[in-house]
Amino acid sequence: MQDWNTRYGLPPFDLVKPEHFAPALAVALPAHLAEIDAIANQPAAPDFANTLAAFDASGRLNSRISLLFENLSASETSPALQAVEVELAPTLAAHRNAIYLHGGLFARIDALYARRAELDLDPVQLRLLERVHLDFVRAGANLPPQSRARYSVLTERLAALSTTFTQNVLADESSFALELADEAALAGLPDFLRAAARVAAQERGLPPGSHVITLSPSLAEPFLTFSERRDLREAVWRGRTARGAHAGAHDNRPIAAEIIALRQEQARLHGYPTYADYQLIDRMAGHPQAVLALLGKVWEPAKAKAEEDRPALTEMARSLGQPTPIAAWDWRYLAEKVRQARYDLDDAELKPYFALENMIAAMFDCAQRLFGIRFVEQHGIALHHPDARLWGVRNREDVVIGLFIGDNYARASKRSGAWMHIFRSQSGHNGGTLPIVINNNNFAKAEPALLSFDDVRTLFHEFGHGLHGLLSQVQYERLADTQVLQDYVELPSQIFENCAEEEVVLQRHARHYQSGAAIPPALLEKLERARQFDQAWATIMYAGPALIDMALHSLPNGSKVDLAAFEAQQSELLGIPQDIGQRHYLSHFQHLFAGSDYAAGYYVYMWAEVLDADAYDAFIEAGDPFQPAIAERLQRHIYSSGNKQDPAQAFRAFRGRDPKVEPMLAKRGLIA
């Protein structure tokens, strides 16, 4: 509650305790609501300034506290903080309802919306009015009083269920530790993975020299790729797929089923036949049929390509004396062996050239070459965890335009996956607010930390989101940074991933962690030739869960769901190959159940991939990945413009036309 007299107004991380949040929000939430009441009850007739702009500028204290709470709950939680999270979830949902179901405020916004054509608003003001009005309508403001009351109950219950779902996944992940007790258990593991497994064991208090594999992707995925022990690969694979599916206190299946039932009721109250229809009115796709049409373009071709790939893996299994038919815990291992044989390319040979520190320098270098910004590390400032690092971001005029926090290592107190968030949004309020952006990854901690090329893509992907927040230049916070349509938000992240594959970037930054030697041209050539290898497996692993997500949220309102039975039925209906499986299973699918943003929306990565593949072709056509004129258009129309205009118009302004799907299909090797 105090003024944060810290450098750049950063949170005083070293002073904040879990028990501070409830009493702080007990003051901040009523104060925010008082601001809303004042806007709603003022005698002056509604206009843009006294209603829309005032609403956008309201709730600064609540926002500051809530963003800190959200970030700590995800990045550095504890039993005490988790208890507060459970306690406050319904309270925070109730506060949102009190705002978005506020009759007086909505009446003013609705009156302005009805007269929007005659208000002489500039395009950004009109966009804000339209977006805020839609926010209120989607939150239930237009519903009859009795329905609004029920809607409040639904959203508060959903908030509590999503919190529990997330905590259950973390509990299952934190409790899993496969100890590799002897050299036989370590068979096949390269040095970098052994080093990371030693650090994981050390963090769990095991004796020196111990090795542990956790469910963190940065440990589990390379273990599935390199371990010669089929029984241990199976244990890790089953551990990952069964998260949230164990009977008992952490069983997510009934929680997810209740979330689905409540979402169906939400859709019914809004007058939509399914929750997917309700969600997609605020997406570029517009309706479920457009999503299914896109996923259909890759699904059958990917399965057909997997049929072509499978015999080589089966033959490899036989040559290694491993059982056939192969299983899902065999595919990565055998694919790596085939890749080594076919392309003379070994992931363990690549990793020494992808030290985390060098790849951080690479992404900063790409940002500077594209957008003229540089990152200056700040020391001696307390952050939420010792592993986190802070950089000031400066533009061409050497002016600080934002702060960037990188938190790259996996730990038991941090949720899995990779994500970008903010501690403070950019806006033009009060002379301009400085954005504070955080990127979270879950790389295995070691000295040095060596990344797979997939890890490098993840690092660049999240940094693309980070740049979307840092480069934002928008007056109104509701339209700033990443607050865009969900199937557009992945465009800035995915287009930046392409930089990681550029030869000029790799030649400069992919250097051996011991010798400092640049990655050999022959190794780069192998990497390029193998780029599309096993893309069928990757496409199926992603598109299967995306299709199941759409099927689940396209069930008619009132449909009861047995989660396990539904997933098994859909898997059979789609023909998901059992020896490939899914990247996410419903019991731990946090994209769908940790909140509603990606519900009926896991497809968005592929939708954005269509945009990103076509958009990046502009650089390819120019023959320069940092071509200045194209980079300037990219910054102006994509990275800095937030939600100031319709995303289709923004893409058109950058590319000069609508996107084509063919570059994405070609990139995945599904067409020539």
PDB file of C-alpha atoms in Angstrom, residues 138-245:
ATOM      1  CA  ARG A 138     -19.222 -10.390 -22.792  1.00  0.00           C
ATOM      2  CA  ALA A 139     -19.008 -10.052 -19.003  1.00  0.00           C
ATOM      3  CA  GLY A 140     -22.822 -10.069 -18.747  1.00  0.00           C
ATOM      4  CA  ALA A 141     -23.683  -6.360 -18.471  1.00  0.00           C
ATOM      5  CA  ASN A 142     -26.518  -6.676 -21.014  1.00  0.00           C
ATOM      6  CA  LEU A 143     -28.157  -9.630 -19.266  1.00  0.00           C
ATOM      7  CA  PRO A 144     -31.414  -9.298 -17.308  1.00  0.00           C
ATOM      8  CA  PRO A 145     -30.929  -8.720 -13.537  1.00  0.00           C
ATOM      9  CA  GLN A 146     -31.614 -12.324 -12.520  1.00  0.00           C
ATOM     10  CA  SER A 147     -29.166 -13.627 -15.132  1.00  0.00           C
ATOM     11  CA  ARG A 148     -26.534 -11.096 -14.039  1.00  0.00           C
ATOM     12  CA  ALA A 149     -26.776 -12.389 -10.489  1.00  0.00           C
ATOM     13  CA  ARG A 150     -26.316 -15.967 -11.667  1.00  0.00           C
ATOM     14  CA  TYR A 151     -23.449 -14.883 -13.923  1.00  0.00           C
ATOM     15  CA  SER A 152     -21.643 -13.447 -10.907  1.00  0.00           C
ATOM     16  CA  VAL A 153     -21.940 -16.774  -9.109  1.00  0.00           C
ATOM     17  CA  LEU A 154     -20.579 -18.614 -12.167  1.00  0.00           C
ATOM     18  CA  THR A 155     -17.513 -16.422 -12.604  1.00  0.00           C
ATOM     19  CA  GLU A 156     -16.597 -16.520  -8.917  1.00  0.00           C
ATOM     20  CA  ARG A 157     -16.844 -20.307  -8.878  1.00  0.00           C
ATOM     21  CA  LEU A 158     -14.841 -20.542 -12.105  1.00  0.00           C
ATOM     22  CA  ALA A 159     -12.070 -18.414 -10.588  1.00  0.00           C
ATOM     23  CA  ALA A 160     -11.823 -20.736  -7.590  1.00  0.00           C
ATOM     24  CA  LEU A 161     -11.816 -23.854  -9.780  1.00  0.00           C
ATOM     25  CA  SER A 162      -9.110 -22.494 -12.113  1.00  0.00           C
ATOM     26  CA  THR A 163      -6.891 -21.680  -9.135  1.00  0.00           C
ATOM     27  CA  THR A 164      -7.301 -25.200  -7.762  1.00  0.00           C
ATOM     28  CA  PHE A 165      -6.655 -26.738 -11.192  1.00  0.00           C
ATOM     29  CA  THR A 166      -3.356 -24.858 -11.525  1.00  0.00           C
ATOM     30  CA  GLN A 167      -2.219 -25.717  -8.016  1.00  0.00           C
ATOM     31  CA  ASN A 168      -3.026 -29.405  -8.560  1.00  0.00           C
ATOM     32  CA  VAL A 169      -0.822 -29.536 -11.663  1.00  0.00           C
ATOM     33  CA  LEU A 170       2.024 -27.875  -9.776  1.00  0.00           C
ATOM     34  CA  ALA A 171       1.583 -30.338  -6.884  1.00  0.00           C
ATOM     35  CA  ASP A 172       1.892 -33.335  -9.218  1.00  0.00           C
ATOM     36  CA  GLU A 173       4.895 -31.812 -10.974  1.00  0.00           C
ATOM     37  CA  SER A 174       6.652 -30.935  -7.730  1.00  0.00           C
ATOM     38  CA  SER A 175       6.138 -34.365  -6.204  1.00  0.00           C
ATOM     39  CA  PHE A 176       7.607 -36.315  -9.145  1.00  0.00           C
ATOM     40  CA  ALA A 177      11.314 -37.065  -8.991  1.00  0.00           C
ATOM     41  CA  LEU A 178      12.835 -40.027 -10.829  1.00  0.00           C
ATOM     42  CA  GLU A 179      16.160 -40.756  -9.144  1.00  0.00           C
ATOM     43  CA  LEU A 180      18.789 -42.260 -11.452  1.00  0.00           C
ATOM     44  CA  ALA A 181      20.581 -44.416  -8.948  1.00  0.00           C
ATOM     45  CA  ASP A 182      23.431 -45.854 -11.015  1.00  0.00           C
ATOM     46  CA  GLU A 183      25.273 -45.699 -14.308  1.00  0.00           C
ATOM     47  CA  ALA A 184      22.810 -48.105 -15.890  1.00  0.00           C
ATOM     48  CA  ALA A 185      19.998 -45.619 -15.200  1.00  0.00           C
ATOM     49  CA  LEU A 186      22.104 -42.863 -16.788  1.00  0.00           C
ATOM     50  CA  ALA A 187      22.793 -44.832 -19.972  1.00  0.00           C
ATOM     51  CA  GLY A 188      22.652 -42.669 -23.098  1.00  0.00           C
ATOM     52  CA  LEU A 189      22.402 -39.352 -21.283  1.00  0.00           C
ATOM     53  CA  PRO A 190      24.782 -36.687 -22.621  1.00  0.00           C
ATOM     54  CA  ASP A 191      26.901 -34.606 -20.286  1.00  0.00           C
ATOM     55  CA  PHE A 192      24.615 -31.534 -20.359  1.00  0.00           C
ATOM     56  CA  LEU A 193      21.637 -33.612 -19.211  1.00  0.00           C
ATOM     57  CA  ARG A 194      23.630 -35.337 -16.487  1.00  0.00           C
ATOM     58  CA  ALA A 195      24.753 -31.926 -15.227  1.00  0.00           C
ATOM     59  CA  ALA A 196      21.171 -30.633 -15.154  1.00  0.00           C
ATOM     60  CA  ALA A 197      19.980 -33.782 -13.375  1.00  0.00           C
ATOM     61  CA  ARG A 198      22.672 -33.263 -10.714  1.00  0.00           C
ATOM     62  CA  VAL A 199      21.457 -29.704 -10.117  1.00  0.00           C
ATOM     63  CA  ALA A 200      17.857 -30.969  -9.844  1.00  0.00           C
ATOM     64  CA  ALA A 201      18.962 -33.545  -7.262  1.00  0.00           C
ATOM     65  CA  GLN A 202      20.912 -30.914  -5.334  1.00  0.00           C
ATOM     66  CA  GLU A 203      17.838 -28.639  -5.235  1.00  0.00           C
ATOM     67  CA  ARG A 204      15.901 -31.529  -3.698  1.00  0.00           C
ATOM     68  CA  GLY A 205      18.465 -32.055  -0.980  1.00  0.00           C
ATOM     69  CA  LEU A 206      19.860 -35.350  -2.260  1.00  0.00           C
ATOM     70  CA  PRO A 207      23.496 -36.342  -1.622  1.00  0.00           C
ATOM     71  CA  PRO A 208      26.236 -34.979  -3.919  1.00  0.00           C
ATOM     72  CA  GLY A 209      26.533 -36.963  -7.135  1.00  0.00           C
ATOM     73  CA  SER A 210      22.837 -37.854  -7.232  1.00  0.00           C
ATOM     74  CA  HIS A 211      20.811 -37.424 -10.409  1.00  0.00           C
ATOM     75  CA  VAL A 212      17.078 -36.678 -10.652  1.00  0.00           C
ATOM     76  CA  ILE A 213      14.716 -36.241 -13.593  1.00  0.00           C
ATOM     77  CA  THR A 214      11.667 -34.074 -12.909  1.00  0.00           C
ATOM     78  CA  LEU A 215       8.624 -33.391 -15.088  1.00  0.00           C
ATOM     79  CA  SER A 216      10.014 -30.025 -16.185  1.00  0.00           C
ATOM     80  CA  PRO A 217      10.141 -30.141 -20.011  1.00  0.00           C
ATOM     81  CA  SER A 218      13.792 -29.056 -19.972  1.00  0.00           C
ATOM     82  CA  LEU A 219      14.638 -32.301 -18.157  1.00  0.00           C
ATOM     83  CA  ALA A 220      11.847 -34.674 -19.200  1.00  0.00           C
ATOM     84  CA  GLU A 221      12.012 -34.026 -22.949  1.00  0.00           C
ATOM     85  CA  PRO A 222      15.769 -34.551 -23.389  1.00  0.00           C
ATOM     86  CA  PHE A 223      15.487 -37.601 -21.132  1.00  0.00           C
ATOM     87  CA  LEU A 224      12.821 -39.035 -23.458  1.00  0.00           C
ATOM     88  CA  THR A 225      15.146 -38.210 -26.367  1.00  0.00           C
ATOM     89  CA  PHE A 226      18.394 -39.735 -25.082  1.00  0.00           C
ATOM     90  CA  SER A 227      17.756 -42.309 -22.362  1.00  0.00           C
ATOM     91  CA  GLU A 228      18.510 -45.873 -23.422  1.00  0.00           C
ATOM     92  CA  ARG A 229      16.350 -47.163 -20.572  1.00  0.00           C
ATOM     93  CA  ARG A 230      12.940 -47.792 -22.105  1.00  0.00           C
ATOM     94  CA  ASP A 231      11.380 -48.530 -18.708  1.00  0.00           C
ATOM     95  CA  LEU A 232      12.518 -45.178 -17.327  1.00  0.00           C
ATOM     96  CA  ARG A 233      11.360 -43.342 -20.446  1.00  0.00           C
ATOM     97  CA  GLU A 234       7.954 -44.883 -19.915  1.00  0.00           C
ATOM     98  CA  ALA A 235       7.927 -43.782 -16.270  1.00  0.00           C
ATOM     99  CA  VAL A 236       8.666 -40.165 -17.257  1.00  0.00           C
ATOM    100  CA  TRP A 237       6.163 -40.189 -20.123  1.00  0.00           C
ATOM    101  CA  ARG A 238       3.419 -41.594 -17.892  1.00  0.00           C
ATOM    102  CA  GLY A 239       4.317 -39.127 -15.156  1.00  0.00           C
ATOM    103  CA  ARG A 240       3.841 -36.226 -17.560  1.00  0.00           C
ATOM    104  CA  THR A 241       0.627 -37.489 -19.125  1.00  0.00           C
ATOM    105  CA  ALA A 242      -0.957 -38.399 -15.766  1.00  0.00           C
ATOM    106  CA  ARG A 243      -0.554 -34.982 -14.136  1.00  0.00           C
ATOM    107  CA  GLY A 244      -3.886 -34.047 -12.599  1.00  0.00           C
ATOM    108  CA  ALA A 245      -5.328 -37.497 -13.302  1.00  0.00           C
TER     109      ALA A 245
END
